[in-house]
Every structure is written in structure tokens, then in C-alpha cells.
Amino acid sequence: MSIKHQNMSRTLIIISKKHLPTSVEQINMSIKHQNMSKTHLQSKEVLCFTLWLIKKEP
């Protein structure tokens, strides 16, 4: 896994902690994120996902 991807993964985890209110959602998020990491998302997809998370905030 590239350094760039690792940094993006960390960013997503930080954002998810800020934006997802319940622990159940956080667990689902981590599982989802682990699955995405396995498929090595491209930067563009990670960015889109990050923006989606931010929009999801109430």
C-alpha cells in the first residue's frame, strides 16, 4: 500500500470519527473502509467518499 493511500486512509478514519455519531455506525464504517482498502481505491474515489461523508453530517 502506498504512503499516499495510507495517509488518505488515516484521513478517512479521522473524518469518520467526527461525522458518525454512533458506535454501530463507526463499526460499519471501519468494515466498509477495510473492504475499500483491500481494493486499493484511487485518489478520486477516496475524495468522493470523503465528500459524501462530510455531506452526510446533519
Short mmCIF file of N, CA and C in Angstrom, two decimals:
data_model
loop_
_atom_site.label_atom_id
_atom_site.label_comp_id
_atom_site.label_asym_id
_atom_site.label_seq_id
_atom_site.Cartn_x
_atom_site.Cartn_y
_atom_site.Cartn_z
N MET A 1 0.85 -1.19 0.00
CA MET A 1 0.00 0.00 0.00
C MET A 1 0.89 1.25 0.00
N SER A 2 0.57 2.18 -0.85
CA SER A 2 1.41 3.37 -0.97
C SER A 2 1.23 4.30 0.24
N ILE A 3 2.22 5.15 0.45
CA ILE A 3 2.17 6.12 1.55
C ILE A 3 0.97 7.04 1.35
N LYS A 4 0.75 7.45 0.11
CA LYS A 4 -0.37 8.34 -0.21
C LYS A 4 -1.69 7.69 0.23
N HIS A 5 -1.85 6.42 -0.11
CA HIS A 5 -3.08 5.72 0.25
C HIS A 5 -3.22 5.56 1.76
N GLN A 6 -2.12 5.28 2.44
CA GLN A 6 -2.16 5.16 3.90
C GLN A 6 -2.60 6.48 4.53
N ASN A 7 -2.08 7.57 4.02
CA ASN A 7 -2.45 8.89 4.55
C ASN A 7 -3.93 9.17 4.32
N MET A 8 -4.43 8.80 3.14
CA MET A 8 -5.84 9.00 2.85
C MET A 8 -6.70 8.13 3.76
N SER A 9 -6.24 6.92 4.03
CA SER A 9 -6.98 6.03 4.94
C SER A 9 -7.08 6.65 6.32
N ARG A 10 -5.96 7.20 6.80
CA ARG A 10 -5.97 7.85 8.12
C ARG A 10 -6.94 9.02 8.13
N THR A 11 -6.93 9.80 7.06
CA THR A 11 -7.84 10.95 6.96
C THR A 11 -9.29 10.48 7.02
N LEU A 12 -9.60 9.43 6.28
CA LEU A 12 -10.97 8.90 6.29
C LEU A 12 -11.38 8.45 7.69
N ILE A 13 -10.47 7.79 8.39
CA ILE A 13 -10.77 7.31 9.74
C ILE A 13 -11.04 8.50 10.67
N ILE A 14 -10.23 9.54 10.57
CA ILE A 14 -10.42 10.74 11.39
C ILE A 14 -11.77 11.38 11.08
N ILE A 15 -12.07 11.52 9.79
CA ILE A 15 -13.34 12.12 9.37
C ILE A 15 -14.51 11.27 9.86
N SER A 16 -14.38 9.96 9.73
CA SER A 16 -15.48 9.09 10.15
C SER A 16 -15.75 9.23 11.65
N LYS A 17 -14.71 9.40 12.44
CA LYS A 17 -14.89 9.57 13.88
C LYS A 17 -15.63 10.86 14.18
N LYS A 18 -15.37 11.89 13.39
CA LYS A 18 -16.02 13.18 13.62
C LYS A 18 -17.47 13.17 13.15
N HIS A 19 -17.75 12.43 12.08
CA HIS A 19 -19.05 12.56 11.43
C HIS A 19 -20.05 11.46 11.75
N LEU A 20 -19.59 10.33 12.27
CA LEU A 20 -20.54 9.26 12.55
C LEU A 20 -20.84 9.21 14.05
N PRO A 21 -22.09 9.45 14.42
CA PRO A 21 -22.43 9.61 15.81
C PRO A 21 -22.38 8.33 16.65
N THR A 22 -22.86 7.20 16.13
CA THR A 22 -22.97 6.02 16.99
C THR A 22 -21.85 5.03 16.75
N SER A 23 -21.58 4.24 17.76
CA SER A 23 -20.51 3.25 17.67
C SER A 23 -20.83 2.19 16.62
N VAL A 24 -22.12 1.85 16.48
CA VAL A 24 -22.52 0.86 15.47
C VAL A 24 -22.14 1.38 14.08
N GLU A 25 -22.45 2.63 13.83
CA GLU A 25 -22.09 3.24 12.55
C GLU A 25 -20.58 3.26 12.36
N GLN A 26 -19.86 3.52 13.45
CA GLN A 26 -18.39 3.53 13.36
C GLN A 26 -17.85 2.16 13.01
N ILE A 27 -18.44 1.12 13.60
CA ILE A 27 -18.01 -0.25 13.29
C ILE A 27 -18.30 -0.56 11.83
N ASN A 28 -19.51 -0.24 11.37
CA ASN A 28 -19.87 -0.46 9.97
C ASN A 28 -18.93 0.29 9.05
N MET A 29 -18.61 1.51 9.44
CA MET A 29 -17.69 2.33 8.67
C MET A 29 -16.32 1.67 8.58
N SER A 30 -15.80 1.16 9.69
CA SER A 30 -14.47 0.54 9.65
C SER A 30 -14.47 -0.69 8.76
N ILE A 31 -15.54 -1.48 8.84
CA ILE A 31 -15.63 -2.68 7.99
C ILE A 31 -15.65 -2.24 6.53
N LYS A 32 -16.48 -1.26 6.22
CA LYS A 32 -16.57 -0.73 4.86
C LYS A 32 -15.21 -0.22 4.41
N HIS A 33 -14.56 0.53 5.30
CA HIS A 33 -13.27 1.12 4.95
C HIS A 33 -12.21 0.06 4.74
N GLN A 34 -12.20 -0.98 5.56
CA GLN A 34 -11.25 -2.08 5.38
C GLN A 34 -11.47 -2.75 4.04
N ASN A 35 -12.73 -2.96 3.68
CA ASN A 35 -13.04 -3.57 2.39
C ASN A 35 -12.55 -2.69 1.24
N MET A 36 -12.73 -1.39 1.39
CA MET A 36 -12.26 -0.48 0.35
C MET A 36 -10.74 -0.48 0.26
N SER A 37 -10.07 -0.53 1.40
CA SER A 37 -8.61 -0.55 1.41
C SER A 37 -8.10 -1.76 0.65
N LYS A 38 -8.80 -2.88 0.80
CA LYS A 38 -8.39 -4.11 0.12
C LYS A 38 -8.43 -3.92 -1.39
N THR A 39 -9.38 -3.14 -1.87
CA THR A 39 -9.50 -2.95 -3.31
C THR A 39 -8.63 -1.79 -3.82
N HIS A 40 -7.88 -1.14 -2.92
CA HIS A 40 -6.98 -0.03 -3.28
C HIS A 40 -7.68 1.03 -4.14
N LEU A 41 -8.54 1.76 -3.49
CA LEU A 41 -9.26 2.83 -4.18
C LEU A 41 -8.31 3.87 -4.77
N GLN A 42 -8.72 4.42 -5.87
CA GLN A 42 -7.95 5.52 -6.46
C GLN A 42 -8.26 6.80 -5.70
N SER A 43 -7.34 7.75 -5.78
CA SER A 43 -7.48 9.03 -5.06
C SER A 43 -8.84 9.67 -5.29
N LYS A 44 -9.29 9.66 -6.53
CA LYS A 44 -10.54 10.31 -6.88
C LYS A 44 -11.71 9.69 -6.12
N GLU A 45 -11.72 8.36 -6.04
CA GLU A 45 -12.80 7.68 -5.34
C GLU A 45 -12.76 7.97 -3.84
N VAL A 46 -11.56 8.02 -3.29
CA VAL A 46 -11.41 8.33 -1.87
C VAL A 46 -11.93 9.75 -1.60
N LEU A 47 -11.59 10.66 -2.48
CA LEU A 47 -12.05 12.04 -2.33
C LEU A 47 -13.57 12.11 -2.39
N CYS A 48 -14.18 11.42 -3.35
CA CYS A 48 -15.64 11.40 -3.47
C CYS A 48 -16.29 10.85 -2.20
N PHE A 49 -15.70 9.78 -1.68
CA PHE A 49 -16.23 9.16 -0.47
C PHE A 49 -16.12 10.12 0.72
N THR A 50 -14.99 10.80 0.81
CA THR A 50 -14.78 11.78 1.89
C THR A 50 -15.82 12.89 1.81
N LEU A 51 -16.06 13.39 0.60
CA LEU A 51 -17.04 14.45 0.42
C LEU A 51 -18.44 13.96 0.78
N TRP A 52 -18.73 12.71 0.43
CA TRP A 52 -20.02 12.12 0.78
C TRP A 52 -20.19 12.07 2.30
N LEU A 53 -19.14 11.68 3.00
CA LEU A 53 -19.18 11.62 4.47
C LEU A 53 -19.47 12.99 5.07
N ILE A 54 -18.80 14.00 4.54
CA ILE A 54 -18.98 15.37 5.06
C ILE A 54 -20.41 15.84 4.81
N LYS A 55 -20.95 15.55 3.62
CA LYS A 55 -22.33 15.95 3.31
C LYS A 55 -23.33 15.25 4.21
N LYS A 56 -22.99 14.04 4.65
CA LYS A 56 -23.89 13.24 5.48
C LYS A 56 -24.08 13.85 6.87
N GLU A 57 -23.17 14.71 7.27
CA GLU A 57 -23.25 15.33 8.60
C GLU A 57 -24.55 16.14 8.72
N PRO A 58 -25.27 15.97 9.83
CA PRO A 58 -26.55 16.69 9.99
C PRO A 58 -26.38 18.20 10.05
#
